[in-house]
CSV table of C-alpha atoms in Angstrom, one decimal:
chain,number,residue,atom,x,y,z
A,1,MET,CA,-6.0,103.6,56.2
A,2,SER,CA,-5.9,102.3,59.8
A,3,VAL,CA,-3.8,103.9,62.6
A,4,THR,CA,-1.6,100.8,62.6
A,5,GLY,CA,-1.1,101.2,58.8
A,6,CYS,CA,-0.2,104.9,59.1
A,7,HIS,CA,2.2,104.0,61.9
A,8,SER,CA,3.9,101.3,59.9
A,9,ARG,CA,4.3,103.5,56.9
A,10,ALA,CA,5.7,106.3,59.0
A,11,GLN,CA,8.2,103.8,60.6
A,12,ALA,CA,9.1,102.7,57.1
A,13,ARG,CA,9.9,106.3,56.1
A,14,ARG,CA,12.0,106.8,59.2
A,15,THR,CA,13.9,103.6,58.4
A,16,PHE,CA,14.4,104.8,54.8
A,17,LEU,CA,15.8,108.1,56.0
A,18,ALA,CA,18.1,106.3,58.5
A,19,ASN,CA,19.4,103.9,55.8
A,20,SER,CA,20.0,106.9,53.5
A,21,ALA,CA,22.1,108.6,56.2
A,22,ARG,CA,24.1,105.4,56.6
A,23,GLY,CA,24.6,105.0,52.9
A,24,LEU,CA,22.6,101.9,52.5
A,25,LEU,CA,21.2,101.3,49.0
A,26,ARG,CA,18.1,99.2,49.3
A,27,ALA,CA,15.9,100.8,46.6
A,28,GLY,CA,12.4,101.3,48.0
A,29,VAL,CA,10.9,102.4,51.3
A,30,PHE,CA,8.7,99.3,51.9
A,31,GLY,CA,11.1,96.8,50.3
A,32,SER,CA,13.1,96.3,47.2
A,33,ALA,CA,11.6,97.8,44.0
A,34,TRP,CA,12.9,94.7,42.2
A,35,SER,CA,11.2,92.4,44.6
A,36,ALA,CA,8.0,94.4,44.1
A,37,LEU,CA,8.4,94.0,40.3
A,38,TRP,CA,8.9,90.3,40.8
A,39,ARG,CA,5.7,89.9,42.8
A,40,THR,CA,3.4,92.3,41.1
A,41,GLY,CA,4.9,93.6,37.8
A,42,SER,CA,4.9,97.1,39.3
A,43,ILE,CA,7.3,99.0,41.6
A,44,ALA,CA,4.4,101.0,43.1
A,45,ALA,CA,4.3,98.8,46.2
A,46,ALA,CA,7.8,99.7,47.1
A,47,TYR,CA,7.0,103.4,47.7
A,48,PRO,CA,4.5,105.5,49.6
A,49,ASP,CA,1.9,107.6,47.7
A,50,GLU,CA,3.7,110.8,48.1
A,51,LEU,CA,6.7,109.4,46.2
A,52,VAL,CA,4.7,108.2,43.2
A,53,SER,CA,2.3,111.2,42.9
A,54,ILE,CA,3.4,114.8,42.4
A,55,GLU,CA,0.0,115.8,43.6
A,56,GLU,CA,0.4,114.0,46.9
A,57,TYR,CA,4.0,115.4,47.2
A,58,THR,CA,3.0,119.0,46.7
A,59,GLY,CA,-0.4,118.8,48.5
A,60,GLY,CA,-2.3,119.3,45.3
A,61,LYS,CA,-0.3,122.4,44.2
A,62,LEU,CA,1.1,120.7,41.1
A,63,ALA,CA,-0.3,117.8,39.0
A,64,PRO,CA,0.4,116.0,35.8
A,65,GLY,CA,-0.2,118.4,32.9
A,66,HIS,CA,1.1,121.4,34.8
A,67,THR,CA,4.3,123.2,33.9
A,68,ILE,CA,7.2,124.0,36.3
A,69,MET,CA,8.5,127.5,35.6
A,70,ALA,CA,10.1,130.4,37.5
A,71,ASP,CA,7.0,131.3,39.4
A,72,ASN,CA,6.4,127.9,40.9
A,73,VAL,CA,9.8,126.2,40.9
A,74,ALA,CA,10.1,126.8,44.7
A,75,LEU,CA,7.5,124.1,45.2
A,76,VAL,CA,9.9,121.4,43.8
A,77,GLN,CA,13.3,122.9,44.6
A,78,ASP,CA,14.1,119.8,46.7
A,79,LEU,CA,13.4,117.6,43.7
A,80,LEU,CA,15.9,119.3,41.3
A,81,ASP,CA,19.6,119.4,41.0
A,82,PRO,CA,21.0,122.9,41.5
A,83,VAL,CA,21.7,123.5,37.8
A,84,ARG,CA,18.2,122.8,36.5
A,85,HIS,CA,16.8,124.8,39.4
A,86,HIS,CA,18.9,127.8,38.3
A,87,GLN,CA,17.9,127.3,34.6
A,88,ILE,CA,14.2,127.3,35.5
A,89,ALA,CA,14.5,130.3,37.9
A,90,HIS,CA,16.7,132.5,35.8
A,91,GLU,CA,17.0,131.2,32.2
A,92,GLY,CA,13.4,130.5,31.2
A,93,ARG,CA,13.6,126.8,31.3
A,94,ARG,CA,10.3,124.9,31.7
A,95,LEU,CA,9.4,121.3,32.5
A,96,ARG,CA,6.1,119.6,31.8
A,97,LEU,CA,4.8,117.2,34.5
A,98,ALA,CA,3.6,113.7,33.7
A,99,PRO,CA,2.3,110.9,36.0
A,100,THR,CA,4.9,108.7,37.6
A,101,THR,CA,5.6,105.5,35.7
A,102,THR,CA,5.3,102.5,37.9
A,103,ASP,CA,5.7,99.8,35.2
A,104,LEU,CA,9.4,99.1,35.1
A,105,PHE,CA,9.0,97.6,31.6
A,106,LYS,CA,8.3,101.1,30.4
A,107,LEU,CA,11.6,102.4,31.8
A,108,ASN,CA,14.1,99.9,30.1
A,109,PRO,CA,14.0,97.3,27.3
A,110,PRO,CA,12.1,94.3,28.4
A,111,GLU,CA,14.8,91.8,27.4
A,112,TYR,CA,17.3,93.7,29.6
A,113,LEU,CA,14.9,93.6,32.6
A,114,GLU,CA,14.1,89.9,32.1
A,115,ALA,CA,17.8,89.1,32.0
A,116,SER,CA,18.3,91.1,35.1
A,117,LEU,CA,15.6,89.2,37.0
A,118,ARG,CA,16.8,85.8,35.6
A,119,HIS,CA,20.4,86.4,36.6
A,120,ARG,CA,19.8,88.0,40.0
A,121,GLY,CA,22.4,87.0,42.6
A,122,GLN,CA,24.9,85.6,40.1
A,123,ALA,CA,27.3,88.6,39.9
A,124,ARG,CA,30.4,89.4,41.9
A,125,PHE,CA,33.7,91.4,41.5
A,126,ASP,CA,36.9,89.4,40.8
A,127,ALA,CA,40.3,90.1,42.3
A,128,GLY,CA,40.9,92.8,39.7
A,129,GLY,CA,37.6,94.6,40.4
A,130,ASN,CA,35.8,93.5,37.3
A,131,VAL,CA,32.2,92.1,37.2
A,132,VAL,CA,32.1,88.3,36.7
A,133,THR,CA,29.7,85.5,37.3
A,134,ARG,CA,30.0,83.3,40.3
A,135,ASP,CA,32.3,80.9,38.3
A,136,GLY,CA,34.5,83.8,37.2
A,137,GLN,CA,33.2,84.2,33.6
A,138,PRO,CA,32.3,87.6,32.0
A,139,TRP,CA,28.9,88.9,32.8
A,140,ILE,CA,26.0,87.1,31.1
A,141,GLY,CA,23.3,89.8,30.6
A,142,GLY,CA,21.0,92.3,32.3
A,143,ASN,CA,21.9,94.3,35.4
A,144,PRO,CA,24.4,92.5,37.5
A,145,PHE,CA,23.4,94.5,40.6
A,146,PRO,CA,19.7,95.5,40.3
A,147,GLU,CA,19.7,95.9,44.1
A,148,PRO,CA,23.1,97.6,44.7
A,149,THR,CA,24.7,97.7,48.1
A,150,THR,CA,27.6,100.1,47.1
A,151,ALA,CA,28.2,103.1,44.9
A,152,LEU,CA,30.7,101.0,42.9
A,153,GLU,CA,28.0,98.5,42.0
A,154,VAL,CA,25.8,101.2,40.6
A,155,PHE,CA,28.5,102.5,38.3
A,156,ALA,CA,29.7,99.1,37.3
A,157,ALA,CA,26.2,97.9,36.4
A,158,HIS,CA,25.5,101.0,34.3
A,159,THR,CA,29.0,101.0,32.6
A,160,LEU,CA,28.5,97.4,31.4
A,161,SER,CA,25.5,98.3,29.3
A,162,TRP,CA,24.9,102.0,28.6
A,163,GLY,CA,21.9,101.8,26.3
A,164,ARG,CA,20.5,98.5,27.6
A,165,HIS,CA,20.3,97.1,24.1
A,166,ASP,CA,22.7,94.5,22.7
A,167,ALA,CA,23.3,96.7,19.6
A,168,ALA,CA,22.0,100.1,18.5
A,169,LEU,CA,22.6,102.9,16.0
A,170,TYR,CA,21.4,106.2,17.3
A,171,VAL,CA,21.3,109.0,14.7
A,172,SER,CA,21.2,112.5,16.0
A,173,ARG,CA,21.4,116.2,15.4
A,174,GLU,CA,23.6,118.5,17.6
A,175,TYR,CA,23.3,122.2,18.1
A,176,ASP,CA,26.1,124.2,19.9
A,177,LEU,CA,25.0,127.6,21.2
A,178,ASP,CA,26.8,130.5,22.8
A,179,VAL,CA,25.3,132.2,25.8
A,180,ASP,CA,23.3,134.6,23.6
A,181,GLY,CA,21.6,131.7,21.8
A,182,THR,CA,23.5,132.0,18.6
A,183,VAL,CA,24.0,128.5,17.0
A,184,LEU,CA,27.7,128.4,16.4
A,185,TYR,CA,27.9,124.8,15.1
A,186,GLN,CA,25.5,122.1,13.9
A,187,TYR,CA,26.3,118.4,13.4
A,188,ALA,CA,24.5,115.4,12.1
A,189,SER,CA,26.0,112.1,13.3
A,190,GLY,CA,25.5,108.5,14.0
A,191,TRP,CA,26.6,106.7,17.2
A,192,ALA,CA,26.8,102.9,17.1
A,193,GLU,CA,27.4,100.4,19.9
A,194,MET,CA,27.3,96.7,20.3
A,195,SER,CA,27.9,94.5,23.4
A,196,THR,CA,30.3,91.6,22.8
A,197,VAL,CA,29.4,90.0,26.2
A,198,ALA,CA,26.3,90.1,28.4
A,199,ARG,CA,24.1,89.9,25.4
A,200,ALA,CA,20.4,89.3,26.2
A,201,SER,CA,18.7,89.6,22.8
A,202,LEU,CA,21.0,88.9,19.9
A,203,ASP,CA,22.4,85.6,18.9
A,204,PRO,CA,24.9,84.3,19.8
A,205,HIS,CA,24.4,85.1,23.4
A,206,PRO,CA,25.6,85.8,26.0
A,207,TYR,CA,29.0,86.2,24.2
A,208,LEU,CA,30.3,86.9,20.7
A,209,PRO,CA,32.8,84.1,19.9
A,210,ASP,CA,36.4,84.9,20.6
A,211,MET,CA,35.5,88.3,22.0
A,212,THR,CA,35.0,87.6,25.7
A,213,ASP,CA,38.0,89.9,26.5
A,214,THR,CA,36.1,92.8,25.0
A,215,LEU,CA,33.2,94.6,26.6
A,216,ARG,CA,31.8,96.6,23.7
A,217,LEU,CA,32.5,98.1,20.3
A,218,GLN,CA,31.4,101.8,19.8
A,219,SER,CA,31.8,104.2,17.0
A,220,VAL,CA,30.7,107.7,16.0
A,221,PHE,CA,30.6,109.2,12.5
A,222,PHE,CA,29.6,112.6,11.0
A,223,VAL,CA,27.6,113.3,7.9
A,224,GLU,CA,27.2,117.1,8.4
A,225,PRO,CA,28.6,119.8,8.0
A,226,GLY,CA,30.6,119.4,4.9
A,227,ASP,CA,34.0,120.2,6.4
A,228,ILE,CA,33.7,117.3,8.9
A,229,GLN,CA,31.7,114.9,6.8
A,230,GLY,CA,33.3,111.4,6.7
A,231,THR,CA,35.1,111.8,10.1
A,232,ALA,CA,34.6,108.6,12.1
A,233,TYR,CA,36.0,107.1,15.3
A,234,LEU,CA,35.9,103.6,16.7
A,235,ASN,CA,36.4,102.6,20.4
A,236,ILE,CA,37.2,99.0,21.3
A,237,TRP,CA,36.6,98.6,25.0
A,238,PRO,CA,38.5,95.9,26.9
A,239,TYR,CA,36.5,93.9,29.4
A,240,ASP,CA,39.1,94.7,32.0
A,241,GLN,CA,37.9,98.1,33.3
A,242,SER,CA,41.3,99.2,34.5
A,243,ARG,CA,42.4,99.5,30.8
A,244,PHE,CA,41.6,102.3,28.4
A,245,PRO,CA,39.7,101.6,25.2
A,246,GLU,CA,41.6,101.5,21.9
A,247,LEU,CA,40.6,104.5,19.8
A,248,TYR,CA,40.9,104.6,16.0
A,249,GLY,CA,39.9,107.4,13.8
A,250,TYR,CA,39.4,108.0,10.1
A,251,LEU,CA,40.0,111.6,9.0
A,252,PRO,CA,39.1,112.3,5.3
A,253,ALA,CA,42.0,114.7,4.9
A,254,PHE,CA,44.5,111.9,5.6
A,255,LYS,CA,42.5,109.1,3.9
A,256,ARG,CA,43.5,106.5,6.3
A,257,VAL,CA,42.7,105.1,9.8
A,258,ARG,CA,44.9,106.2,12.6
A,259,ARG,CA,45.2,105.2,16.2
A,260,PHE,CA,44.8,107.9,18.8
A,261,PRO,CA,45.7,108.1,22.5
A,262,THR,CA,42.7,107.4,24.6
A,263,ASN,CA,43.5,108.8,28.0
A,264,GLN,CA,42.7,112.3,26.7
A,265,ARG,CA,39.0,111.9,27.4
A,266,PHE,CA,38.1,115.4,28.7
A,267,GLU,CA,37.8,117.3,25.5
A,268,PRO,CA,35.1,117.4,22.8
A,269,LEU,CA,35.4,115.4,19.6
A,270,ASN,CA,34.5,118.5,17.5
A,271,PRO,CA,34.7,122.3,17.9
A,272,GLY,CA,31.9,123.9,19.9
A,273,SER,CA,30.6,120.8,21.6
A,274,GLU,CA,30.2,120.8,25.4
A,275,LEU,CA,29.9,117.0,25.5
A,276,TYR,CA,33.2,115.1,26.1
A,277,LEU,CA,34.1,111.5,25.4
A,278,SER,CA,34.2,110.9,29.2
A,279,ASP,CA,30.6,112.1,29.5
A,280,ALA,CA,28.9,109.5,27.4
A,281,TRP,CA,26.0,108.0,29.4
A,282,ALA,CA,27.6,109.6,32.5
A,283,ALA,CA,30.1,106.7,32.4
A,284,GLY,CA,32.2,107.2,29.2
A,285,ASP,CA,35.3,105.8,30.9
A,286,PRO,CA,36.1,102.4,32.2
A,287,PHE,CA,34.8,102.4,35.8
A,288,LEU,CA,38.1,101.3,37.4
A,289,THR,CA,39.8,104.4,36.0
A,290,TRP,CA,37.6,106.4,38.4
A,291,GLY,CA,37.5,105.8,42.1
A,292,ASN,CA,36.4,107.0,45.5
A,293,TYR,CA,32.8,106.2,44.6
A,294,ARG,CA,30.5,107.3,47.4
A,295,VAL,CA,26.8,107.8,48.0
A,296,VAL,CA,26.1,111.4,48.9
A,297,GLY,CA,22.3,111.5,48.8
A,298,ARG,CA,19.1,109.7,48.2
A,299,GLY,CA,15.5,110.8,47.7
A,300,PRO,CA,12.8,111.7,45.2
A,301,PHE,CA,13.7,113.6,42.0
A,302,LEU,CA,12.1,115.0,38.9
A,303,GLY,CA,13.5,113.0,36.0
A,304,ALA,CA,12.7,112.8,32.2
A,305,VAL,CA,12.2,109.1,32.1
A,306,SER,CA,9.2,109.0,29.8
A,307,GLY,CA,7.3,111.0,27.2
A,308,GLY,CA,10.4,112.2,25.4
A,309,TRP,CA,9.6,110.9,21.9
A,310,ASN,CA,8.0,113.4,19.5
A,311,ALA,CA,5.9,111.2,17.3
A,312,ARG,CA,4.2,114.2,15.8
A,313,HIS,CA,7.3,115.2,13.8
A,314,PRO,CA,8.2,112.9,10.9
A,315,ASP,CA,11.9,113.0,11.9
A,316,TRP,CA,11.2,113.1,15.7
A,317,GLU,CA,12.6,116.6,16.0
A,318,HIS,CA,11.8,118.5,19.3
A,319,ALA,CA,10.7,122.0,19.9
A,320,THR,CA,12.8,124.4,22.0
A,321,HIS,CA,12.3,127.3,24.4
A,322,GLY,CA,14.1,129.6,26.9
A,323,GLY,CA,17.1,131.8,26.6
A,324,PRO,CA,17.5,135.1,24.6
A,325,GLN,CA,16.4,133.4,21.3
A,326,HIS,CA,13.9,130.8,22.7
A,327,ASN,CA,16.2,128.0,21.6
A,328,ARG,CA,18.3,127.2,24.7
A,329,PHE,CA,16.4,124.2,26.0
A,330,TRP,CA,14.5,121.2,24.6
A,331,ASP,CA,10.8,121.0,25.5
A,332,THR,CA,11.0,118.3,28.2
A,333,THR,CA,8.5,116.1,30.1
A,334,VAL,CA,9.5,115.1,33.6
A,335,GLU,CA,7.8,113.0,36.3
A,336,LEU,CA,8.3,112.3,40.0
A,337,VAL,CA,11.0,109.6,40.3
A,338,PRO,CA,10.4,108.0,43.7
A,339,GLU,CA,14.1,107.6,44.5
A,340,VAL,CA,17.5,108.5,43.1
A,341,ILE,CA,20.9,107.5,44.3
A,342,VAL,CA,23.3,110.4,44.1
A,343,ILE,CA,27.0,109.3,43.7
A,344,ASP,CA,30.2,111.2,43.6
A,345,ALA,CA,33.3,109.8,41.9
A,346,GLU,CA,36.9,111.1,41.2
A,347,PRO,CA,39.0,110.6,38.1
A,348,THR,CA,41.8,108.6,39.8
A,349,GLY,CA,43.3,107.3,36.5
A,350,TYR,CA,43.7,110.8,35.0
A,351,PRO,CA,46.4,112.9,36.7
A,352,ARG,CA,45.8,115.9,34.3
A,353,ALA,CA,42.0,115.7,34.2
A,354,PRO,CA,40.4,119.2,34.3
A,355,VAL,CA,37.7,117.8,36.6
A,356,SER,CA,38.1,116.9,40.2
A,357,ARG,CA,35.0,114.9,40.6
A,358,LYS,CA,31.5,114.3,39.1
A,359,ARG,CA,28.2,113.9,40.7
A,360,VAL,CA,25.5,111.7,39.1
A,361,TRP,CA,21.8,111.3,39.9
A,362,PHE,CA,20.8,107.6,39.1
A,363,ASP,CA,17.2,106.4,39.0
A,364,ALA,CA,17.3,103.8,41.8
A,365,ARG,CA,14.8,101.6,40.0
A,366,THR,CA,16.8,101.2,36.8
A,367,LEU,CA,20.3,102.7,37.6
A,368,LEU,CA,19.9,105.0,34.6
A,369,PRO,CA,21.7,108.4,34.9
A,370,LEU,CA,19.3,111.3,34.9
A,371,ALA,CA,21.8,114.2,35.4
A,372,MET,CA,25.4,114.8,36.0
A,373,THR,CA,27.5,117.8,37.3
A,374,SER,CA,31.3,117.8,37.0
A,375,TYR,CA,33.5,120.1,39.1
A,376,ASP,CA,36.7,121.8,38.1
A,377,ARG,CA,40.0,121.4,40.0
A,378,ARG,CA,39.0,124.2,42.4
A,379,GLY,CA,35.9,122.3,43.3
A,380,GLN,CA,33.5,124.7,41.4
A,381,PRO,CA,30.6,123.5,39.2
A,382,PHE,CA,32.0,123.2,35.7
A,383,ARG,CA,29.8,121.3,33.3
A,384,PHE,CA,26.3,119.8,33.5
A,385,PHE,CA,24.2,117.4,31.5
A,386,ASP,CA,20.7,115.9,31.7
A,387,GLY,CA,19.1,113.4,29.5
A,388,ALA,CA,15.5,112.4,28.6
A,389,TYR,CA,14.3,108.8,27.9
A,390,SER,CA,11.2,107.4,26.4
A,391,VAL,CA,9.4,104.4,25.1
A,392,TYR,CA,8.8,105.3,21.4
A,393,GLU,CA,5.1,104.8,21.7
A,394,ASP,CA,2.4,107.5,21.6
A,395,GLY,CA,-1.2,106.3,21.0
A,396,GLU,CA,-1.2,104.3,17.8
A,397,ALA,CA,2.2,105.6,16.7
A,398,ARG,CA,5.2,103.4,17.7
A,399,VAL,CA,8.6,102.3,16.7
A,400,MET,CA,9.2,98.6,17.3
A,401,ASP,CA,12.2,96.8,18.7
A,402,GLY,CA,11.3,93.3,17.7
A,403,ARG,CA,8.3,92.3,19.8
A,404,HIS,CA,8.3,95.5,21.9
A,405,PRO,CA,8.1,99.2,21.4
A,406,TYR,CA,11.6,100.8,21.2
A,407,TRP,CA,13.0,102.3,24.4
A,408,SER,CA,15.9,104.7,24.3
A,409,TRP,CA,17.1,108.2,25.0
A,410,SER,CA,15.5,111.1,23.2
A,411,THR,CA,17.3,114.4,24.1
A,412,VAL,CA,20.4,115.6,25.9
A,413,HIS,CA,21.5,119.0,27.3
A,414,ALA,CA,25.2,119.5,27.9
A,415,CYS,CA,26.2,123.0,29.2
A,416,ASN,CA,29.3,124.7,30.5
A,417,VAL,CA,27.9,126.4,33.6
A,418,GLN,CA,31.0,128.7,33.8
A,419,THR,CA,30.7,130.1,30.2
A,420,GLY,CA,27.0,129.6,29.5
A,421,ARG,CA,27.6,127.7,26.3
A,422,MET,CA,25.1,125.0,25.6
A,423,THR,CA,25.0,121.8,23.5
A,424,ARG,CA,21.7,120.3,22.6
A,425,ILE,CA,21.4,116.8,21.1
A,426,GLU,CA,18.3,114.9,19.9
A,427,GLN,CA,17.8,111.4,18.6
A,428,VAL,CA,16.1,111.6,15.2
A,429,ARG,CA,14.7,109.0,12.8
A,430,ALA,CA,17.2,109.4,9.9
A,431,LEU,CA,20.2,111.5,8.6
A,432,PRO,CA,20.9,113.0,5.2
A,433,GLY,CA,22.2,110.2,3.1
A,434,GLY,CA,19.8,107.6,4.5
A,435,GLU,CA,21.4,106.4,7.7
A,436,HIS,CA,18.6,105.6,10.2
A,437,MET,CA,18.0,104.4,13.7
A,438,ARG,CA,18.6,100.7,14.1
A,439,VAL,CA,18.3,98.5,17.2
A,440,ASN,CA,19.4,94.9,17.8
A,441,ASP,CA,20.3,94.6,14.2
A,442,PRO,CA,23.3,92.2,13.8
A,443,SER,CA,24.4,94.1,10.7
A,444,ILE,CA,25.5,97.0,12.9
A,445,LEU,CA,28.8,95.1,13.6
A,446,GLU,CA,30.0,95.1,10.0
A,447,ARG,CA,28.4,98.3,8.9
A,448,TYR,CA,29.8,100.6,11.7
A,449,LEU,CA,32.1,98.8,14.2
A,450,THR,CA,35.2,97.8,12.4
A,451,THR,CA,38.2,99.8,11.2
A,452,ALA,CA,37.1,98.9,7.6
A,453,ALA,CA,33.6,100.2,8.4
A,454,ILE,CA,34.8,103.6,9.6
A,455,GLN,CA,37.0,104.0,6.6
A,456,ARG,CA,34.1,103.1,4.3
A,457,LEU,CA,31.8,105.6,6.1
A,458,GLY,CA,34.4,108.3,5.5
A,459,ARG,CA,34.4,107.9,1.7
């Protein structure tokens, strides 16, 4: 590289750091990651070599295929949130390293990204703070703010489409452990969600008829263990993000659907779980019921954005390690994410919330949440979760989403850092009784996302 080239790259890095200090959110050192994608199909041109190569970053001390553990975690301490650093240094957690993914179409569903590119520049906030098109209609699909300029835009874009699919049924297994590694509870459940607006794949799009005042339908139901089998809940999210979702539940003991209050969002749905309704996708509440959004940091990060699917297991189950019984953490693959946006937010719509704020690490390229820490009312770290994502493709093995390999989350850790209790959740292929993963299947609506559906699931 020429001296002039070195100088320009150094100047770009200084500009990047200066913009970070001022809270500016242009994702990419040498220009927008989205503009690079538009020009070349890759985001690599937006970042210097040391932000897309763990070898460059560590001066050759770490490389893809290596494992981060207690004896070398100091090399990457600046690339980790404090909780994961502690878990590696003191609890036996390990992270496998993979090469940095530079193809954005491996980090989100292609239809979502194509809609984001197609609709760039068409989003704004209305007088009530909701995301609308330039002519005031509900959002029409993809990321409304792929090049965000504020912390609120990051959260708004993610809240509008958690899983990036128009519809999905994730079936999962949950394990709730005490600090000694004893599994206290196990659950098998299904989580269904469907966008009623901003639809990029399913017909009709971009809206379901007569449902433009609704953002999404979302349900969860349980098939194991026996004492909770048949329990199901349905959330109906208004498009107006200052309003709480309507929450309906079917409890087998009562044999009827009941309506529940929905502002009590800081408690688990089931005993033993460390994942609250508010935690879903790090944005489980309407974004206007939180406030004081602010950027508190930017920079590279180790994130589990690829390689999380276990194609070798017939039901996609994952191995574990760490802790007293070697079952505390999922085996996880991470890579150097060139840039994250770290955002703090406060629960302004919840006067009795047990948390005072949350901090979320978002991948600046996709605005996916990679980790979240919540803080108690004294300002002390309270609960933490980190997720892993993947294209479900490994050599010749693949799960298809129409024309493309399926992209989704694969595993989640949710722990109470004050008590040491841990919840592990993994997406699996199928549940006892036959429920299985579905994506962009229009039948999800009638099968899982009505009050009649949750009553039927409970029988």
